[in-house]
XYZ file of C-alpha atoms in Angstrom:
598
model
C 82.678 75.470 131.881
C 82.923 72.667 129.333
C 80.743 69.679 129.945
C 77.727 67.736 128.545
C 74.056 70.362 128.158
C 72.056 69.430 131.601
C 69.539 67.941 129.691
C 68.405 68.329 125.748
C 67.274 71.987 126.532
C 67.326 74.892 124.204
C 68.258 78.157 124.546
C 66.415 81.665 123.136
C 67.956 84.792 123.196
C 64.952 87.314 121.873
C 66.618 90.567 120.112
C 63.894 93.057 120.353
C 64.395 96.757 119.274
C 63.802 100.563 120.123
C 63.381 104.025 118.796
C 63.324 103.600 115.751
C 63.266 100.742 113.012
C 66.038 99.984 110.327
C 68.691 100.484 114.073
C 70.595 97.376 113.096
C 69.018 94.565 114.867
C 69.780 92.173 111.738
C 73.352 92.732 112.155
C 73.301 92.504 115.554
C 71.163 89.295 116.037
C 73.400 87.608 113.521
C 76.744 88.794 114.850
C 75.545 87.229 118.214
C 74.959 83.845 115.996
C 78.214 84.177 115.067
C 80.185 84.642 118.401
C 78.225 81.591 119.874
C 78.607 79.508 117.045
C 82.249 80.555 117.081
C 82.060 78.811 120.510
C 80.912 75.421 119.236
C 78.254 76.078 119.293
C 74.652 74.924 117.041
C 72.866 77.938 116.534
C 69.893 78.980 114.284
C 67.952 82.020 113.820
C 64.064 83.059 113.193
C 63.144 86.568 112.081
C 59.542 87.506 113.380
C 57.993 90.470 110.622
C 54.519 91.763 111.855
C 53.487 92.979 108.610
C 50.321 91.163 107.506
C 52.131 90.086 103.991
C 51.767 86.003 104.075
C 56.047 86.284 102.677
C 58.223 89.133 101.153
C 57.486 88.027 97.546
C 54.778 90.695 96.516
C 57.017 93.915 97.812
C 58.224 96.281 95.927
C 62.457 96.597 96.275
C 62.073 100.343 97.206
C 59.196 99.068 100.126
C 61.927 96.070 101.993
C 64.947 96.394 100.445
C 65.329 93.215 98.164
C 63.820 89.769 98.279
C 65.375 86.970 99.939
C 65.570 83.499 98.396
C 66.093 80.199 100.250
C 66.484 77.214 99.800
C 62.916 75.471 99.553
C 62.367 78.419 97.345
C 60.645 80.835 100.485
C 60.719 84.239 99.478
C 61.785 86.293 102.767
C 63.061 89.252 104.719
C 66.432 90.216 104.034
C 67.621 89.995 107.560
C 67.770 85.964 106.663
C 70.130 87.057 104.391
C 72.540 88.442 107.133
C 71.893 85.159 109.640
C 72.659 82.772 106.844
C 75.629 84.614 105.653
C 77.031 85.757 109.124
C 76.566 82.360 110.645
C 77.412 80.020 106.894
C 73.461 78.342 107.822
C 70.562 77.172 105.514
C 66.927 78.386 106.720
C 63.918 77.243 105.694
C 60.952 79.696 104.941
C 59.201 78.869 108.497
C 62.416 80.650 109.779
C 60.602 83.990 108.846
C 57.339 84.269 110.146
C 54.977 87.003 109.761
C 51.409 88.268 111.396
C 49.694 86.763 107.724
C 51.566 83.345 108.310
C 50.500 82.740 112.057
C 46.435 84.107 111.532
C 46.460 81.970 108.332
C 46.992 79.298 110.330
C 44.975 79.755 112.919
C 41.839 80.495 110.657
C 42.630 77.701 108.735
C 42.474 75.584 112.209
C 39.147 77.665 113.218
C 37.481 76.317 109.885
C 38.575 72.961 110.383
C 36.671 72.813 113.584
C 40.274 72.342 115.386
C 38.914 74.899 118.641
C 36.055 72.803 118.978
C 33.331 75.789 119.292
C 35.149 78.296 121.209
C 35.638 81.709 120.407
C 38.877 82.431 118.703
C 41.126 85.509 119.791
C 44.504 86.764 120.332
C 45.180 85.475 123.494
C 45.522 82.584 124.128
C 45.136 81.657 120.457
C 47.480 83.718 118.419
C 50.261 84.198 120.863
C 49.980 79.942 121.749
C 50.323 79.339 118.026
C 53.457 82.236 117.545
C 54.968 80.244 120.788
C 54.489 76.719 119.280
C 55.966 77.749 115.803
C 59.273 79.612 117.579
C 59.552 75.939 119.395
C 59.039 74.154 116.725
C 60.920 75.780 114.419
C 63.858 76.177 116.670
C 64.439 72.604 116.635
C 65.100 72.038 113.011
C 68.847 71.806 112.080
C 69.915 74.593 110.078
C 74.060 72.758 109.170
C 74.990 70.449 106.893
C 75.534 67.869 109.769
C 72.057 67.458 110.841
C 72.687 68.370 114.914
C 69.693 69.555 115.794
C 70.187 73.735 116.869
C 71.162 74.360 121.158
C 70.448 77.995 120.833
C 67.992 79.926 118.813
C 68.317 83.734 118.337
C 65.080 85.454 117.304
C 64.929 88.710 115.861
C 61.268 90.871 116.494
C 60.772 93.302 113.463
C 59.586 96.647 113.922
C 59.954 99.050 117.421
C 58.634 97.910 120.997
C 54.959 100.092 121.047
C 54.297 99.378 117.608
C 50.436 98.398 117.761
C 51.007 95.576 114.704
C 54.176 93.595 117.383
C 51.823 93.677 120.606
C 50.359 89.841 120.126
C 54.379 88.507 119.705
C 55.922 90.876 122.737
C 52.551 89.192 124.761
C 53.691 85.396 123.236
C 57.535 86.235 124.451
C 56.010 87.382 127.830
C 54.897 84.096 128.366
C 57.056 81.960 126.787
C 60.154 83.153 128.876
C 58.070 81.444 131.773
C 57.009 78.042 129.859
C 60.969 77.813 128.902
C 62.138 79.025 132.363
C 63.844 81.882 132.697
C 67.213 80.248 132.708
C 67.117 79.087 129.106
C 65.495 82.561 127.441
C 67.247 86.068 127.370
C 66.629 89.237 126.025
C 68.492 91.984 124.322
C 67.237 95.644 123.425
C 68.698 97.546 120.753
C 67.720 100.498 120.931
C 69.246 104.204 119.388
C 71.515 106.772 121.083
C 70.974 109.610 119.502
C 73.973 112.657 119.295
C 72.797 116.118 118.260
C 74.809 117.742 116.406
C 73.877 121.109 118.583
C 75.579 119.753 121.851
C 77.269 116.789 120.911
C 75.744 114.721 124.109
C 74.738 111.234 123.957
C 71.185 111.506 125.058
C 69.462 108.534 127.042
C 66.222 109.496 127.291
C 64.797 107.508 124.070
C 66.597 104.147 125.347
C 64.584 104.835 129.561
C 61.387 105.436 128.031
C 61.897 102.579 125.611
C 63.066 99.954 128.315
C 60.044 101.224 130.251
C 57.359 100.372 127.865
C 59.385 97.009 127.105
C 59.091 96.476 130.655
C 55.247 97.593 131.439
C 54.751 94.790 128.321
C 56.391 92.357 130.734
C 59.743 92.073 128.962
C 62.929 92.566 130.899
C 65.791 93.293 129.179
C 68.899 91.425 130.006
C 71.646 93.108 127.715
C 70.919 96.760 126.198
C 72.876 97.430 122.720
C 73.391 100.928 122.510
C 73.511 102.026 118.866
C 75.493 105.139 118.654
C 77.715 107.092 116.368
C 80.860 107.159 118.647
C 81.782 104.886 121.802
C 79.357 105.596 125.201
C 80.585 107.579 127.151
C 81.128 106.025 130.413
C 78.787 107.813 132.831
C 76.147 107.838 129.511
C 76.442 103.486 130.204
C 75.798 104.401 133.829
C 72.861 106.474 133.388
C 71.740 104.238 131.313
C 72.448 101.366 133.973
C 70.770 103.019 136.898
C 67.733 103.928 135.065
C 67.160 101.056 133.219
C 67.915 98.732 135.742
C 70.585 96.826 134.968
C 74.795 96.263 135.566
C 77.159 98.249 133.898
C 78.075 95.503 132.107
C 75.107 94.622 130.766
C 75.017 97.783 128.539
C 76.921 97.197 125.484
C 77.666 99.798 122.494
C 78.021 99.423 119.037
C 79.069 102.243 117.891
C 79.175 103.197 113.828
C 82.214 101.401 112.601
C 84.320 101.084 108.938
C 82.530 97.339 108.488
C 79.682 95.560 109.337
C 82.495 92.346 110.223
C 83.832 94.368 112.926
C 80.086 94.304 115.103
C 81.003 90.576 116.466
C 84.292 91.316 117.537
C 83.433 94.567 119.054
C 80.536 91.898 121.444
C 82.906 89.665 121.974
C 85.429 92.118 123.517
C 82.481 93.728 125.295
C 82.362 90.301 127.476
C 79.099 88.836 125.858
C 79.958 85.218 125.344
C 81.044 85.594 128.935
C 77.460 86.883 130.002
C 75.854 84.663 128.136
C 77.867 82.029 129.803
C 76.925 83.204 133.285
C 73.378 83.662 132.437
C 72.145 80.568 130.166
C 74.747 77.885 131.909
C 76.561 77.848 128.213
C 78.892 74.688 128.437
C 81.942 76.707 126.225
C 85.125 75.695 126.799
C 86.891 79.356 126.682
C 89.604 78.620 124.413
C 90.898 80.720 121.301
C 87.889 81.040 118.781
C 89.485 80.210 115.153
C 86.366 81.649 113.393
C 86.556 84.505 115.083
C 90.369 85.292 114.294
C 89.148 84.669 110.293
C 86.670 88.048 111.239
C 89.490 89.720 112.740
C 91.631 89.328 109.843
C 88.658 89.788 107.380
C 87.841 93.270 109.194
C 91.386 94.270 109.300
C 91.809 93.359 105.901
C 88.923 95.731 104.668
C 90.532 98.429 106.959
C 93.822 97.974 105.032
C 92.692 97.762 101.350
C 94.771 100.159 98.842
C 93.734 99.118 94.980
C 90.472 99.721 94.238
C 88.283 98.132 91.190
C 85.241 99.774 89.791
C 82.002 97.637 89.101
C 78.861 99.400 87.606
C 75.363 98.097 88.879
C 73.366 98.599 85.884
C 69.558 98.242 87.468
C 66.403 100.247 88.083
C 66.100 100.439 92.029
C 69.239 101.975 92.304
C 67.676 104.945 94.383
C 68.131 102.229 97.371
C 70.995 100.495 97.762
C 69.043 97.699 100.017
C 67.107 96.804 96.984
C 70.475 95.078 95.825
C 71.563 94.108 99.333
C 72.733 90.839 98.596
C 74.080 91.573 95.311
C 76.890 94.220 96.751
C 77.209 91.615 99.328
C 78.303 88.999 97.044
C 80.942 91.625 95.390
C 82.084 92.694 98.365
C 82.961 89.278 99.693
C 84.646 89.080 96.307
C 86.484 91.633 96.778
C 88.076 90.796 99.785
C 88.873 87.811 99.229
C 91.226 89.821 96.524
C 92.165 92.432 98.365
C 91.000 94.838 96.717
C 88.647 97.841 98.012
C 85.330 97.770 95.669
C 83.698 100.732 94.542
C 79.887 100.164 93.205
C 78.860 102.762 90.232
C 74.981 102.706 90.640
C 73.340 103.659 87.005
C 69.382 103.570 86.863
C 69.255 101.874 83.180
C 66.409 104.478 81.814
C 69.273 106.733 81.826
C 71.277 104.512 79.583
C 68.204 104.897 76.832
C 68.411 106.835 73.597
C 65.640 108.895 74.896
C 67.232 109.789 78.173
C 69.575 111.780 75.875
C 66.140 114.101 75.014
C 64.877 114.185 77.907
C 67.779 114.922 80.546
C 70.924 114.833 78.712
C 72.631 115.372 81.979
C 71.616 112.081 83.509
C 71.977 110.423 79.772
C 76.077 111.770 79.729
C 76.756 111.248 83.355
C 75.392 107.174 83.301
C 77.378 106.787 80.522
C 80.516 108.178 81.644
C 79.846 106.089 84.852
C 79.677 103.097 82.561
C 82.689 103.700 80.442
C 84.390 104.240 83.439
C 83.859 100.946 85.335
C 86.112 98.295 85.465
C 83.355 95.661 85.114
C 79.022 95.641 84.490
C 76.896 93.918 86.554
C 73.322 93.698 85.135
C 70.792 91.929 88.184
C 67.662 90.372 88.152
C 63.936 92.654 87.885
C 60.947 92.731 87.230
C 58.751 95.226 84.413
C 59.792 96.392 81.372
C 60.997 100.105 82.313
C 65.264 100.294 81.987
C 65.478 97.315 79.915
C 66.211 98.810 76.846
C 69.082 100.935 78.589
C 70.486 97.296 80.448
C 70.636 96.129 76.908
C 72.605 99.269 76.352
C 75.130 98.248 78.895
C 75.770 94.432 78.155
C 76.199 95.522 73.899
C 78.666 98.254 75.427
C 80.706 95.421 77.455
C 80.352 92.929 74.745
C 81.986 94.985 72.007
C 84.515 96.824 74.767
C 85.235 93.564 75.789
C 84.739 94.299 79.258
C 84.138 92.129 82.161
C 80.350 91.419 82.355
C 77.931 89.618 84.854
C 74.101 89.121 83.997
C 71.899 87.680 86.884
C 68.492 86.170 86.062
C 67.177 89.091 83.797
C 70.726 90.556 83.162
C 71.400 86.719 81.697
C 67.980 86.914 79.101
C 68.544 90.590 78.396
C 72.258 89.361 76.829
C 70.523 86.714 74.790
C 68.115 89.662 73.697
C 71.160 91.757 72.919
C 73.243 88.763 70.951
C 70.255 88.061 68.999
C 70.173 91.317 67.729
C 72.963 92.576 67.161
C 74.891 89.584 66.337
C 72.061 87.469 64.326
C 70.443 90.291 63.010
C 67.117 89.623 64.550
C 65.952 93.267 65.309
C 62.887 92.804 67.164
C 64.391 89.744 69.044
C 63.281 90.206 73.195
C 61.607 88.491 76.191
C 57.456 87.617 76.355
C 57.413 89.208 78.963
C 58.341 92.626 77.712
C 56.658 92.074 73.504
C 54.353 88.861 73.815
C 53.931 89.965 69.744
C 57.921 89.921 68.752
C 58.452 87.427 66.028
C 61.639 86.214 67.962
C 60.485 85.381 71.293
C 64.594 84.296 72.491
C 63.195 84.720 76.260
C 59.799 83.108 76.708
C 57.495 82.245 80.216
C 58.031 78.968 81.534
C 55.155 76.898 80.885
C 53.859 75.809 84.720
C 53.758 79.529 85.214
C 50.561 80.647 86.171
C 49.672 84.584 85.720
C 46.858 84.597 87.441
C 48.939 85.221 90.473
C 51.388 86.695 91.839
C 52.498 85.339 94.921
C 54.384 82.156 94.700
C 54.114 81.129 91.053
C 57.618 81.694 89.950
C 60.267 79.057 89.436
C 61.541 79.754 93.319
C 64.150 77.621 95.068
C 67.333 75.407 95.253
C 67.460 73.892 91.547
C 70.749 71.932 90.196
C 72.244 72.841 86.665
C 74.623 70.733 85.080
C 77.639 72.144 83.118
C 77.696 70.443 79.474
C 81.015 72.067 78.516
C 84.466 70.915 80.503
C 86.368 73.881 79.160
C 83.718 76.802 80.704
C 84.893 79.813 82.887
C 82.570 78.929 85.097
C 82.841 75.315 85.552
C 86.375 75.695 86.659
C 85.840 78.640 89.178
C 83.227 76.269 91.082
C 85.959 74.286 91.668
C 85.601 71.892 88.043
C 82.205 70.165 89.404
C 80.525 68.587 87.262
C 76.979 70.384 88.485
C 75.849 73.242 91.155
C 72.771 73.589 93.258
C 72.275 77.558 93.064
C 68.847 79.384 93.933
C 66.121 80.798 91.312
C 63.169 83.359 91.093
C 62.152 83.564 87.491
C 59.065 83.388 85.476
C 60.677 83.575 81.784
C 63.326 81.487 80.586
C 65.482 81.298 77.211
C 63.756 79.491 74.298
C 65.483 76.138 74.126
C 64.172 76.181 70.367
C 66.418 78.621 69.182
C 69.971 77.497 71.228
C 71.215 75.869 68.201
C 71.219 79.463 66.656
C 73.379 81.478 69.279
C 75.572 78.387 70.136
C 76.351 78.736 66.185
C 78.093 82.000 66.218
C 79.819 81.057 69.661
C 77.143 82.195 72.508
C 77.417 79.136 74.522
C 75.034 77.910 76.946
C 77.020 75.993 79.114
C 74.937 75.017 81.917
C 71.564 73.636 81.621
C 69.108 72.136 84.220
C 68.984 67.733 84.767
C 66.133 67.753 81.528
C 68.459 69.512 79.136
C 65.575 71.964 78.575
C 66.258 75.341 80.427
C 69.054 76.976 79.510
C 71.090 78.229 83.065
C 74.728 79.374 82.619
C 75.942 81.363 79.182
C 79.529 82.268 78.151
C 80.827 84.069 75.433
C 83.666 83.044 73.492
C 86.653 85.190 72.959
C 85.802 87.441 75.674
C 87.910 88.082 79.386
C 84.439 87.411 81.074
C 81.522 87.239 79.787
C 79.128 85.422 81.714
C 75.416 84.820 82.633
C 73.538 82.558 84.835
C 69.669 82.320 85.078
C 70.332 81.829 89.099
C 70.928 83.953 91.912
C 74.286 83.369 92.689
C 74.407 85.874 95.464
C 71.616 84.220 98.142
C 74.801 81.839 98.829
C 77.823 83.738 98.545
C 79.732 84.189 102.072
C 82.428 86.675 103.860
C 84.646 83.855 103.679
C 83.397 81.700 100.971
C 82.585 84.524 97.831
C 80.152 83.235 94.704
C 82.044 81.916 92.057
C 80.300 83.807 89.473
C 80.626 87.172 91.364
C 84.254 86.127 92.224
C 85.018 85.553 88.327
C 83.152 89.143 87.742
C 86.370 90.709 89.941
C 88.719 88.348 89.343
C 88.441 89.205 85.876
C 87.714 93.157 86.512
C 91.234 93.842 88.052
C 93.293 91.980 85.707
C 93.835 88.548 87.858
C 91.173 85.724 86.279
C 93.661 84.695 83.507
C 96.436 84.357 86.198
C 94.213 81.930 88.678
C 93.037 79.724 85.703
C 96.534 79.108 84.800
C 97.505 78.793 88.799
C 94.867 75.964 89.108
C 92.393 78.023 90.739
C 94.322 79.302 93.368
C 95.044 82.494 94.804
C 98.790 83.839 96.099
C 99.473 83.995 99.776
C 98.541 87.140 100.813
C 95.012 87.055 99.374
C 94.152 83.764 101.896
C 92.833 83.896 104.765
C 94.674 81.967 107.593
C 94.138 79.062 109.291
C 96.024 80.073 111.657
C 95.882 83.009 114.092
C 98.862 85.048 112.600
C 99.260 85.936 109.303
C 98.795 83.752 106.355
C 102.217 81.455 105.326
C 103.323 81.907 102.152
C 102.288 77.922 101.299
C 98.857 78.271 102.314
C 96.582 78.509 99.539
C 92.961 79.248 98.966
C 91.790 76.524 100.883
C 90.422 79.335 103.445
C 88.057 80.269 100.601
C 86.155 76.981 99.743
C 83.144 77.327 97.351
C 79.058 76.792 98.481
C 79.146 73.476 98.887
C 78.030 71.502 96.230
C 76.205 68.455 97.497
């Protein structure tokens, strides 16, 4: 069915979900990005959160799991995360939109005078304002080529019912008729469940949710089944006959060993050939080279035999979401290695001197987690509680000599930690943490302003420039001469006192285009010892790892010397393919190109 579109129209595929929250849908929505844009296809993504919050910036990382950065500095769900990873995309911050976002705008239009006198409500104000940002939104390109998008998945937070979604399931309602029913689609996700009692795959949940989807006025057009093992067959035709639909429209995704495997498990279920059928697709059904890359990346994972240890040295560690992106980034790492990655979680308070009073346990058992690892990872936070014990960590892996990564605050903590045990400066630390030290190494930045919170950090895509030809990190982003990486950071490192550090061989080797904030720091005469006052991880991807993140392992099983000296290049059976079989033994890391750097 190849052939030009019949006219410039757009396609919507809504991904709405059941049962419970937190099923999946993220995954889901994005792994159907990825099987049509393995097609050929332009396809962007908007996640819909009907929490009242005007962005994610203000939340707690135990409340949403961590805080996405894009781009233009929009500080979002995490699910963006997943879309821009899954599908190798940059969103804007209008590609999350939230219940704040669209009755901001539509007071702000009610106190201009824009409704001319009439009384303002939820319909047909609210839900014609959600509909005109989804179209509006859905046009803007999203690749580095500039096409504008042909189909736009949109992912509804929260559970059909919930009382805070009603005004967006009533905009969907009737925007499937003001698009025509030929170019929108919906899919339900909705849960399963398998007591452990019987064993039986109940249906019940996914009726009565379809049914209240349906009383909204929302058919579904493909139910994802979440479940623990593959349907059963007569479970999918239960489910079929009561909830109105083929066979075939009832898909499962059951629990598998990695998240890469949920778009080839759709894609053998027959959805790019429903889709297709359903929204006149014009794919030319042809072998899918993206999709063998996930093949091979999910067999690869299946496969792995060496392991390498990396200990997360932070303070949310109670939820692993709080450092989504962060694992992310070392698991993409990893793979691209071949090597399995275990993550050592140590909440830094335990690391402290007066952890070993308190609960000696926890105090022995961090520390023995530490000592263990075969590389520290120190991320970004907020508040001073656990810093003292992350300081604890990067002196440990400075003296040791082991591998070491410090993001954002991890980065300013090491300058805290050089300064004072290596200068001799014994009250050296951040503003943020003593405003009355007498060695203020990490101060705030001076635009900053306190008086809020929401949206007055240094947020966004910034470029740093390396000022050293000989740095670590330099030559892992492929020798450019500059990167454009994204920030979230109030505090910086006092440019006053670089001359100081740089003295006793604590280089700052990336700075931003003014010379005045200091980004990237290496140690000398150290495997890896790096920092970098960016988020490296908002851009890492399955098949194109963060160079920083990528050094951390590289250099944590024994292999970063070895690639230096290769060029920057990794052997054969580390690559992934270009090919459908397996990788030749000439092909090099070209597979794993770098964020791109224009």
């Amino acid at each position: 069915m190849s052939g030009p579109w019949s006219g410039p129209t757009l396609r919507y595929i809504l991904v709405t979900g059941g049962v419970i929250s937190g099923i999946g849908k993220g995954i889901i929505a994005s792994s159907v990005g990825t099987i049509l844009k393995s097609c050929g296809l332009h396809v962007t993504a908007i996640k819909i959160d009907p929490y009242i919050n005007i962005d994610a910036g203000t939340f707690s990382p135990y409340e949403h799991g961590e805080v996405f950065v894009l781009d233009d500095g929009g500080e979002v769900d995490l699910d963006l995360g997943n879309y821009e990873s899954f599908l190798d995309i940059r969103l804007t911050r209008d590609n999350n939109l939230t219940t704040g976002k669209i009755y901001q705008s539509v007071i702000n239009k009610e106190r201009r005078g824009d409704y001319l006198g009439k009384t303002v409500q939820v319909v047909p104000h609210i839900t014609d304002a959600i509909q005109e940002w989804v179209m509006r939104q859905a046009k803007v390109s999203v690749d580095d080529d500039g096409i504008e998008p042909e189909v736009c998945v949109i992912e509804l937070g929260g559970t059909v019912g919930d009382i805070e979604s009603m005004p967006f399931i009533e905009a969907f309602r009737q925007f499937q008729f003001k698009v025509k029913r030929e170019n929108f689609c919906n899919i339900h996700v909705s849960l399963v469940p398998q007591p452990n009692s019987t064993g039986e795959q109940k249906t019940k949940p996914t009726q009565n949710s379809v049914r209240e989807l349906r009383g909204l006025g929302l058919s579904p057009d493909l139910i994802v089944c979440r479940c623990s093992t593959p349907l059963d067959t007569a479970v999918k035709e239960k489910i079929s006959m009561f909830c109105h639909v083929e066979p075939e429209q009832v898909i499962c995704i059951h629990d598998v060993s990695s998240i890469y495997r949920v778009p080839l498990l759709l894609e053998d279920q027959g959805m790019v050939d429903y889709f297709c059928r359903r929204l006149d697709l014009p794919i030319e059904m042809r072998p899918r080279k993206m999709l063998t890359k996930w093949k091979e990346m999910s067999d690869r994972s299946d496969r792995l035999l060496e392991q390498t240890s990396i200990a997360l040295v932070g303070k949310y560690t109670k939820l692993s979401d709080s450092y989504a992106s962060v694992i992310k980034a070392l698991e993409h790492s990893a793979l691209a290695i071949n090597y399995k990655l275990e993550v050592k979680y140590i909440d830094s308070a335990d690391l402290e001197p007066a952890a070993l009073q308190e609960e000696p346990v926890k105090y022995h058992e961090a520390w023995q987690k530490l000592c263990s690892a075969d590389g520290v990872l120190v991320p970004g936070g907020f508040g001073v509680r656990g810093t003292e014990g992350k300081i604890q960590a990067i002196n440990w892996a400075r003296r040791q000599k082991k591998p070491f990564l410090g993001v954002c605050l991890g980065m300013q903590l090491a300058v805290c930690e050089f300064a004072r045990n290596v200068l001799g400066w014994e009250d050296a630390n951040s503003t943020e943490f003593d405003p009355e030290t007498k060695h203020p190494v990490v101060i705030e930045m001076p635009e900053h302003n306190p008086g809020q919170l929401g949206g007055t950090m240094r947020l966004g895509k910034r470029r740093t420039l390396f000022k050293s030809t000989s740095s670590v990190l330099r030559k892992l982003y492929g020798d450019a001469e500059y990167v454009d990486e994204r920030h979230r950071h109030r505090f910086e490192v006092n440019p006053e006192l670089k001359q100081h550090f740089e003295d006793r061989g604590f280089r700052f080797v990336g700075q931003d285009l003014e010379g005045e904030r200091m980004e990237i720091i290496e140690l000398e005469d150290h495997p890896y010892f790096v920092g970098v006052q960016y988020h490296p991880e908002f851009t890492s991807r399955p098949i194109k790892p963060s160079p920083p993140y990528f050094g951390l392992l590289l250099a944590a099983s024994g292999k970063l010397q070895n690639y230096l000296q290769k060029g920057c290049r990794l052997s054969p059976r580390d690559t992934y393919s270009d090919r459908s079989g397996s990788s030749s033994p000439d092909s090099e890391i070209s597979e794993i190109k770098f964020p791109s750097l224009s």
